PDB file of C-alpha atoms in Angstrom:
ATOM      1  CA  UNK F   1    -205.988 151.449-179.676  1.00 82.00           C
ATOM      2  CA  UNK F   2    -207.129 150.869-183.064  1.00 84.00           C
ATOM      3  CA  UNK F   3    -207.671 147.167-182.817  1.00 91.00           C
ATOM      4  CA  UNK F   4    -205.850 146.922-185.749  1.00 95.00           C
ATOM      5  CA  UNK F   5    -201.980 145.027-184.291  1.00 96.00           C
ATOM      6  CA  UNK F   6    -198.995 145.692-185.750  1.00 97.00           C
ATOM      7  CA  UNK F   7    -195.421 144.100-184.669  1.00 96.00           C
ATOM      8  CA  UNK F   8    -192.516 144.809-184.543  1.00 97.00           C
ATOM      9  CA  UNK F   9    -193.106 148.778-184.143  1.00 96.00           C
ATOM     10  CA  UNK F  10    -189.238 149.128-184.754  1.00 96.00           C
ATOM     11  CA  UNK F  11    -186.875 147.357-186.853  1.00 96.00           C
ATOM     12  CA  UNK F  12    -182.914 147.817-187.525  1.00 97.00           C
ATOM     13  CA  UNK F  13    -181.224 145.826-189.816  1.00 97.00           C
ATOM     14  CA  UNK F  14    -178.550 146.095-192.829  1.00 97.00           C
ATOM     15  CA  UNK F  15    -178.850 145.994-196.597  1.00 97.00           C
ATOM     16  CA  UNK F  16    -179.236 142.764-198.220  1.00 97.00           C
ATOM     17  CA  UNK F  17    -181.125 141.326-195.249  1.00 97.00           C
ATOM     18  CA  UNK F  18    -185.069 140.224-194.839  1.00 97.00           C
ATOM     19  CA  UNK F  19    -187.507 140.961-192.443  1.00 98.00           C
ATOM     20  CA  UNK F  20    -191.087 140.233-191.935  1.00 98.00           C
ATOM     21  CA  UNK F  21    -193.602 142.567-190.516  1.00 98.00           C
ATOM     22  CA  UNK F  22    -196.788 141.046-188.933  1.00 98.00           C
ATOM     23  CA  UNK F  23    -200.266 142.244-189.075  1.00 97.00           C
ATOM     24  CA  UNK F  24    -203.394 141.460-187.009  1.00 97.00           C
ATOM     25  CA  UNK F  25    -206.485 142.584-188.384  1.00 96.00           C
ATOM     26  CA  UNK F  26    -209.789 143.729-186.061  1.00 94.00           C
ATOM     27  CA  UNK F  27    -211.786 141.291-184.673  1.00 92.00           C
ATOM     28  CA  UNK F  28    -214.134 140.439-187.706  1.00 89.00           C
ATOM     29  CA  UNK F  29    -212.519 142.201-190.754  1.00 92.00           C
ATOM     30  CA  UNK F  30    -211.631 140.045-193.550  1.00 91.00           C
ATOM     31  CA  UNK F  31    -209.772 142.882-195.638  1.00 92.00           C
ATOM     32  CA  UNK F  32    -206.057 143.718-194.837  1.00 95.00           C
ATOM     33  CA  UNK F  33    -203.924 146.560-197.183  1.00 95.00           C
ATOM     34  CA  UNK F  34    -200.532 147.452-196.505  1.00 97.00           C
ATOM     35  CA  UNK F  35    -198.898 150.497-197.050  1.00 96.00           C
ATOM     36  CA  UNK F  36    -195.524 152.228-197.287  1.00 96.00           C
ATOM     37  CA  UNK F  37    -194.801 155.622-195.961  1.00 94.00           C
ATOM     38  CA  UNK F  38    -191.209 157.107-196.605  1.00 90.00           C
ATOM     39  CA  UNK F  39    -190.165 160.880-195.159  1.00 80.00           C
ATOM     40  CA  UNK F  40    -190.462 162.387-198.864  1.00 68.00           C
ATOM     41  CA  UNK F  41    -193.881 160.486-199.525  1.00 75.00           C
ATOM     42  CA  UNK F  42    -197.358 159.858-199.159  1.00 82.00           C
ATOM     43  CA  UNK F  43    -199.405 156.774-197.730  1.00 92.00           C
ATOM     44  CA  UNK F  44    -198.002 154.491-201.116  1.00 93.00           C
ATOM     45  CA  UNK F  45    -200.269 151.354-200.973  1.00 93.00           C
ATOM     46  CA  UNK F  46    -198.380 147.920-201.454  1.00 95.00           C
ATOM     47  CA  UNK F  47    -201.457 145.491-201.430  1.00 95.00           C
ATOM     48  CA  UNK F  48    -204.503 144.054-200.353  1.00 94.00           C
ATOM     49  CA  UNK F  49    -206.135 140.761-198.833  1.00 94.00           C
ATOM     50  CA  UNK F  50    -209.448 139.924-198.766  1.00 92.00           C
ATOM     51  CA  UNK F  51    -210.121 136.583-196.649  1.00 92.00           C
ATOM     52  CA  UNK F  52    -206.555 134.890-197.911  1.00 94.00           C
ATOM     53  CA  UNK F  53    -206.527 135.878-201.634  1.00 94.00           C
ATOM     54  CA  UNK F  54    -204.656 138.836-203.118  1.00 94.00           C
ATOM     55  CA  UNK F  55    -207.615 141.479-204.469  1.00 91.00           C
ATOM     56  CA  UNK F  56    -205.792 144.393-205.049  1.00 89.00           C
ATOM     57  CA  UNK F  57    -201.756 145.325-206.055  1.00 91.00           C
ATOM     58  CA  UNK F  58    -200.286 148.583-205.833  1.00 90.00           C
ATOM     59  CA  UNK F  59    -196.536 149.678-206.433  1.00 84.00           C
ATOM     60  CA  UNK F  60    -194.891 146.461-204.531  1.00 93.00           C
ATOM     61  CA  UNK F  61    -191.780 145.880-205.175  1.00 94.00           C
ATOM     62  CA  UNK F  62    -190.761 142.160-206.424  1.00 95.00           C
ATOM     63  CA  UNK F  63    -188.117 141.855-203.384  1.00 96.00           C
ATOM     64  CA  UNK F  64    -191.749 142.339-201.356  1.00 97.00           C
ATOM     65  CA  UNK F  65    -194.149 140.172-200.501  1.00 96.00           C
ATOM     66  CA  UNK F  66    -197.057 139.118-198.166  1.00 97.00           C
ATOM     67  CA  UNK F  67    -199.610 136.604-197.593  1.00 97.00           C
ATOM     68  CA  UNK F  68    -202.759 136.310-195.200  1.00 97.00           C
ATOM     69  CA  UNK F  69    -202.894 133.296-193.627  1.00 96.00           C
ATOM     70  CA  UNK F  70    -206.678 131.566-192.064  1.00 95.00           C
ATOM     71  CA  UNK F  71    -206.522 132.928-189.218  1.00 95.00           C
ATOM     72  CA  UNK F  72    -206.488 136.648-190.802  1.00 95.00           C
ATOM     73  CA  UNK F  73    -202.954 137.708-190.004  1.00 96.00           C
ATOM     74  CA  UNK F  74    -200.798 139.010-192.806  1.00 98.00           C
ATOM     75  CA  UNK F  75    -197.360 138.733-193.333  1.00 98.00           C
ATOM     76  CA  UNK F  76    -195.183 141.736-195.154  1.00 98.00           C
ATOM     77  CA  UNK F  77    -192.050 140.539-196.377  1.00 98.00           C
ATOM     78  CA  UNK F  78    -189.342 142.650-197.562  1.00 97.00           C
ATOM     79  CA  UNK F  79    -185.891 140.579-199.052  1.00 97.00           C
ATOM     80  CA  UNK F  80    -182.811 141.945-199.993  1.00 97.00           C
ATOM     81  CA  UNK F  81    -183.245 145.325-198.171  1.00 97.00           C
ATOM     82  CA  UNK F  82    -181.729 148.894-199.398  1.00 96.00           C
ATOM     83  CA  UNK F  83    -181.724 151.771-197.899  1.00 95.00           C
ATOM     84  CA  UNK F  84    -184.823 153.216-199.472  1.00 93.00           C
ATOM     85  CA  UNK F  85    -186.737 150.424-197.763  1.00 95.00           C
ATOM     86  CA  UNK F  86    -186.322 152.852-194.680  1.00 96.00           C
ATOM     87  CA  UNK F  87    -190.071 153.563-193.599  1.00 96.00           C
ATOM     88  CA  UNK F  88    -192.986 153.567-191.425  1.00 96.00           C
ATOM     89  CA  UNK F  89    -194.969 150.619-193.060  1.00 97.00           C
ATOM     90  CA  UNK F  90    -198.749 150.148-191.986  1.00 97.00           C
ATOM     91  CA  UNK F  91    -201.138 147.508-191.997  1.00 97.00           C
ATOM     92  CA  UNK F  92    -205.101 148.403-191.917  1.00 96.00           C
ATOM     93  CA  UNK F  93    -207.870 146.826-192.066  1.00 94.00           C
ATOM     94  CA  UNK F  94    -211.598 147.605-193.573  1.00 89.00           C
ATOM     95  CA  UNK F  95    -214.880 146.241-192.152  1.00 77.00           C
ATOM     96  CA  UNK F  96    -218.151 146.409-193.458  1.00 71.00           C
ATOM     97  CA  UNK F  97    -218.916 149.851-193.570  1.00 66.00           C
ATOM     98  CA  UNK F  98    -218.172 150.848-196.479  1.00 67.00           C
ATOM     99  CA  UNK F  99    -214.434 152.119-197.084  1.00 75.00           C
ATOM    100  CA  UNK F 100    -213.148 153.050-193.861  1.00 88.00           C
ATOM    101  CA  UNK F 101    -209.436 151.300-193.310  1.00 92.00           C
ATOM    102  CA  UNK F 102    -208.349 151.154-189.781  1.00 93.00           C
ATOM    103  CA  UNK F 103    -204.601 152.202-189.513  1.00 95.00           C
ATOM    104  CA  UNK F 104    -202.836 149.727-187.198  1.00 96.00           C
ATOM    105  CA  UNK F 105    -199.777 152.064-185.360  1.00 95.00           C
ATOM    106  CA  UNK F 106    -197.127 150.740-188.099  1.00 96.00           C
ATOM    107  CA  UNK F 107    -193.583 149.249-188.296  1.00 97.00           C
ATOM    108  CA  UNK F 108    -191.165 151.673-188.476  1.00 96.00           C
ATOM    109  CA  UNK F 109    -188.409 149.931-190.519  1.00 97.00           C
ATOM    110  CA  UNK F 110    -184.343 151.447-190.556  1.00 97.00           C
ATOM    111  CA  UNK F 111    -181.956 150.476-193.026  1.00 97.00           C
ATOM    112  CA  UNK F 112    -178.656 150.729-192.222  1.00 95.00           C
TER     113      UNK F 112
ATOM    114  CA  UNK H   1    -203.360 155.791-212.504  1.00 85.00           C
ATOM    115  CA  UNK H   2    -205.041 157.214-209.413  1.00 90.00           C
ATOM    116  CA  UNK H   3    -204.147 160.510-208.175  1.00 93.00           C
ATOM    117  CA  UNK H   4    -204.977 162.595-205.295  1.00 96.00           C
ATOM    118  CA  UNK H   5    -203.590 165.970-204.943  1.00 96.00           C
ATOM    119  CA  UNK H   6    -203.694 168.134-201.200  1.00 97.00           C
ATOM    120  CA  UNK H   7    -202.736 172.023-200.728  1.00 96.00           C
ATOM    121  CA  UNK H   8    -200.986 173.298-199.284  1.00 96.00           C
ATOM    122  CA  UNK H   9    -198.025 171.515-198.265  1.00 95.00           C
ATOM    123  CA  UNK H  10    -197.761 173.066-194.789  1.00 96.00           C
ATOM    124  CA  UNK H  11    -199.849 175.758-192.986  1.00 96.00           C
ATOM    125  CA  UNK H  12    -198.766 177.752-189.603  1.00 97.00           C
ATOM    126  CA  UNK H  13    -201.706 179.620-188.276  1.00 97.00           C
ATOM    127  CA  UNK H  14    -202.749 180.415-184.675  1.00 97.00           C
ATOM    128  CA  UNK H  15    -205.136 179.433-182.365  1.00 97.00           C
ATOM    129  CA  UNK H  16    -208.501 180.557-183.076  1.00 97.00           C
ATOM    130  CA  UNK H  17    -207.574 180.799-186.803  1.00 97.00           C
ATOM    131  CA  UNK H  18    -209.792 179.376-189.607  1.00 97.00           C
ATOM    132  CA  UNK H  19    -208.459 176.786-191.615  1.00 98.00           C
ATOM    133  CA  UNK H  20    -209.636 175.467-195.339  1.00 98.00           C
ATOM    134  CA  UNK H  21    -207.454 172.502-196.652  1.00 98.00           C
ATOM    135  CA  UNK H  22    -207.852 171.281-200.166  1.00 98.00           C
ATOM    136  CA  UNK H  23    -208.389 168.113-202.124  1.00 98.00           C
ATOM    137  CA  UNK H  24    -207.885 167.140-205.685  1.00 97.00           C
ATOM    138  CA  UNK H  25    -208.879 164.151-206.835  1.00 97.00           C
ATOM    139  CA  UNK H  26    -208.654 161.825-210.536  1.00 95.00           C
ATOM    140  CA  UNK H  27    -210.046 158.659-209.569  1.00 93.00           C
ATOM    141  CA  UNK H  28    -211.491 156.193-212.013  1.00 89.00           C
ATOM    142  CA  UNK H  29    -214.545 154.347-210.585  1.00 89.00           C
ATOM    143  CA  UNK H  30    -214.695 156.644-207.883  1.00 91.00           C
ATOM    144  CA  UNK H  31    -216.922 155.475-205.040  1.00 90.00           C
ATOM    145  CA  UNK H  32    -215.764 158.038-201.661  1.00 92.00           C
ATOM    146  CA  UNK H  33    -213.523 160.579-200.458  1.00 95.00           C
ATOM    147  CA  UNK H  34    -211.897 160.450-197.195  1.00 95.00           C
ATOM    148  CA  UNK H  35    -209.917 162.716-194.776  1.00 97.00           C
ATOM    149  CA  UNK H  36    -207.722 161.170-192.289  1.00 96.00           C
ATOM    150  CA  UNK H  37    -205.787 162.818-189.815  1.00 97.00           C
ATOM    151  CA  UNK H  38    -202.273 161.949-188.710  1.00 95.00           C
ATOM    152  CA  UNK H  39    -200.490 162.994-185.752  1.00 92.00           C
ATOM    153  CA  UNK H  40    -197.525 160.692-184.264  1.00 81.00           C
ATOM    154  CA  UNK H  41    -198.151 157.359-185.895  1.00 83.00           C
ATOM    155  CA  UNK H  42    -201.386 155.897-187.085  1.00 91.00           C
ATOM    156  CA  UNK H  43    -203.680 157.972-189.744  1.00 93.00           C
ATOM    157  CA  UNK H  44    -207.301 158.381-187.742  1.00 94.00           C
ATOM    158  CA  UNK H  45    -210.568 158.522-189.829  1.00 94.00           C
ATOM    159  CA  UNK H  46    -212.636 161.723-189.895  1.00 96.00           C
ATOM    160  CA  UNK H  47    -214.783 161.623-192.567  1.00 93.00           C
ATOM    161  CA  UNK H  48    -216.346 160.149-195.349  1.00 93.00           C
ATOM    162  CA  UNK H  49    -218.149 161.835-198.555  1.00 95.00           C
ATOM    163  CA  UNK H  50    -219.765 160.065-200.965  1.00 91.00           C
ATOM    164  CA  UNK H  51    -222.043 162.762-202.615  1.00 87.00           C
ATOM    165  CA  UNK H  52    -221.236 166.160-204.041  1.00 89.00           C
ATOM    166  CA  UNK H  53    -222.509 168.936-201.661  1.00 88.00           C
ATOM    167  CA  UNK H  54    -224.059 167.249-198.947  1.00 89.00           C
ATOM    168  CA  UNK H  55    -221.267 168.845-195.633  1.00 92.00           C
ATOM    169  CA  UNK H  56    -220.079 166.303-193.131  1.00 94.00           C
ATOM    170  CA  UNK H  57    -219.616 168.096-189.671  1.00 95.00           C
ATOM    171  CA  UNK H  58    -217.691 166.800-186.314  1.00 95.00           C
ATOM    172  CA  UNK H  59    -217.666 169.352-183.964  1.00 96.00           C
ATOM    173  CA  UNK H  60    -214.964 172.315-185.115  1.00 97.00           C
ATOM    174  CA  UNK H  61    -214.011 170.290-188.552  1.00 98.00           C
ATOM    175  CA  UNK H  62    -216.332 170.050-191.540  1.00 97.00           C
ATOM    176  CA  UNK H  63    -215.929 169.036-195.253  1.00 97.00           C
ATOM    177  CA  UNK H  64    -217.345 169.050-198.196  1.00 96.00           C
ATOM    178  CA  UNK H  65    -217.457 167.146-201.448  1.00 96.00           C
ATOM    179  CA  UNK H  66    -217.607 168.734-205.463  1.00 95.00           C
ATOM    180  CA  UNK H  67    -217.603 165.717-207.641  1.00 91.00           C
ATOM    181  CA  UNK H  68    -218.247 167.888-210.770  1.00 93.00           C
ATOM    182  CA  UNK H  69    -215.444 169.723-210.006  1.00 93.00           C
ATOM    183  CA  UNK H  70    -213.359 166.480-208.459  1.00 95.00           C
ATOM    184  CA  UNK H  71    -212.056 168.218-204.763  1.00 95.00           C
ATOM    185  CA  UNK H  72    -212.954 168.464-201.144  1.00 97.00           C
ATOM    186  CA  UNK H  73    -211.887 170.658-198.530  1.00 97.00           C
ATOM    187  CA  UNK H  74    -211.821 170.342-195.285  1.00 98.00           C
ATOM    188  CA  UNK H  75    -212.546 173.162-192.774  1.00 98.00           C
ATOM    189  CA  UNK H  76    -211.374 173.352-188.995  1.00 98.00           C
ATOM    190  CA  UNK H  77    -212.259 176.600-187.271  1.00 97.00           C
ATOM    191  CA  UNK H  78    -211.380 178.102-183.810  1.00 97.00           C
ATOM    192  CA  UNK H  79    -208.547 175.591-184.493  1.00 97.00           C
ATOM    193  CA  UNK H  80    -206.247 174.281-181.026  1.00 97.00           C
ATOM    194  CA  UNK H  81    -202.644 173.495-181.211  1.00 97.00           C
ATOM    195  CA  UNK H  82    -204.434 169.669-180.468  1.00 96.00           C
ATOM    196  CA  UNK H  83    -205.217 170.284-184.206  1.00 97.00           C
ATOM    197  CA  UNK H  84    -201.557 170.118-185.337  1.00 97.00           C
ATOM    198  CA  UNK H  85    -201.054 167.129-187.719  1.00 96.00           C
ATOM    199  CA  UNK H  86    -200.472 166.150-191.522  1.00 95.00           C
ATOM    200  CA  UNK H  87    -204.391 165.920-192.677  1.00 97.00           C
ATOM    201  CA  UNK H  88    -204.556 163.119-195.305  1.00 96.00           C
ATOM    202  CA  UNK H  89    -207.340 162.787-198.111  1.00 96.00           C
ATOM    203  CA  UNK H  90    -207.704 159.487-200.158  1.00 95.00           C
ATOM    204  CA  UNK H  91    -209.946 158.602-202.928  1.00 94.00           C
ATOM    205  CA  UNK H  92    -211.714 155.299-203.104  1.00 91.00           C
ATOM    206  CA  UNK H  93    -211.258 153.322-206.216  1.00 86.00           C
ATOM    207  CA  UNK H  94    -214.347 150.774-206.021  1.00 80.00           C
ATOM    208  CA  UNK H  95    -212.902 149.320-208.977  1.00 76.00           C
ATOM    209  CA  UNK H  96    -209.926 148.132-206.740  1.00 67.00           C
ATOM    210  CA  UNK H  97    -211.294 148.604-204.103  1.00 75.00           C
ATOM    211  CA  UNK H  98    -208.335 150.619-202.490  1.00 82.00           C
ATOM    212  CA  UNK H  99    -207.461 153.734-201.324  1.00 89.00           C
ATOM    213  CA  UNK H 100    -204.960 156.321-203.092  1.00 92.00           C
ATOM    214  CA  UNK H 101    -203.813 158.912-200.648  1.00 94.00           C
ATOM    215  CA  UNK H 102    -202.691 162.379-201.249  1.00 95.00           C
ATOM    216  CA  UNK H 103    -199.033 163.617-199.959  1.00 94.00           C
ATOM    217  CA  UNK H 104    -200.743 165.501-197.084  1.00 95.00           C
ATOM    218  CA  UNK H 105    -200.979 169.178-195.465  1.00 96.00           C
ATOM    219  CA  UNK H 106    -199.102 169.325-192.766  1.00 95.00           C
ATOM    220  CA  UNK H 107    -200.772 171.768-189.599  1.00 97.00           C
ATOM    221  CA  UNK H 108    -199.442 173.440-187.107  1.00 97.00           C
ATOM    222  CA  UNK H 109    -201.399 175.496-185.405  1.00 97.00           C
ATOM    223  CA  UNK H 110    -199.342 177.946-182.450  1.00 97.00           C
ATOM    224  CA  UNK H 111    -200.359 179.576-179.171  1.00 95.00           C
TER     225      UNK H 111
END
């Protein structure tokens, strides 16, 4: 175990609907990134979190979002779903050494 | 834009083999290099470089940093079928403070 909690680890749904994937960072990191990881494709990263604010954008798509609310969690959501959406998304965390992220065991999201 | 470039794609080898994976890296404001392995689900961390030549070790894996030459490699000997996974290097953008990850090698190492 990681520390680093991810739910749901498996999603089904159609196109056009939304979901929202939760995150729970470890105990005492402030930083949270998500990232998207299709069959044909690397680790793609969607964004970062530092302590509530945004820090750090990578190729998210507008129908995406998140947040990070006081508490730490984070919040991926994905809107008007297609079938490319179909992946394993993870959540990690970094602490203070340096820049280590902790994978959290992912959401594996289906498409249909 | 960041890119990070592993070879190869796949390896077979058996146990007991020697393996070298590679690393390319362009990375503006480049702080560290990771390696990360992957087996079922969640990447694990292995190691972190931050300075050219200096070899991290962990037991049978090792690596190595070359930041004139912008790669890494990572070395696994007397390898197990345990070491069967997609091995996953990132480069650390301190500039945005993120990680861009390579498209991985995938393992798998046979009886």
């Amino acid at each position: 175990d990681s520390g680093v909690t991810q739910t749901p680890k498996h999603l089904i749904t159609a196109t056009g609907q939304r979901v929202t994937l939760r995150c729970s960072p470890r105990s005492g990191d402030l930083s949270v990134y998500w990232y998207q990881q299709s069959l044909d494709q690397g680790l793609q990263f969607l964004i970062q979190y530092y302590n509530g604010e945004e820090r750090a954008k990578g190729n998210i798509l507008e129908r995406f979002s998140a947040q990070q609310f006081p508490d730490l969690h984070s919040e991926l959501n994905l809107s008007s779903l297609e079938l490319g959406d179909s992946a394993l998304y993870f959540c990690a965390s970094r602490g203070m050494e340096a820049n280590v992220l902790t994978f959290g065991a992912g959401s594996r999201l289906t498409v249909l | 834009e960041d890119k990070v470039v592993q070879s190869p794609l796949s390896l077979v080898v058996h146990e007991g083999d020697t393996v070298t994976l590679n690393c390319s890296y362009e990375v503006t404001n480049f702080r560290s290099l990771l390696w990360y392995k992957q087996e079922k689900k969640a990447p694990t961390f292995l190691f972190m470089l931050t300075s050219s030549g200096i070899e991290k070790k962990s037991g049978r894996l090792s690596s190595i940093l070359d930041k004139k030459e912008l790669f890494s490699i990572l070395n696994i000997t007397a390898t197990q079928t345990g070491d069967s996974a997609v091995y996953l290097c990132a480069g650390h953008n301190n500039a945005g403070n993120m990680l861009t990850f390579g498209g991985g090698t995938r393992l798998m190492v046979k009886p």
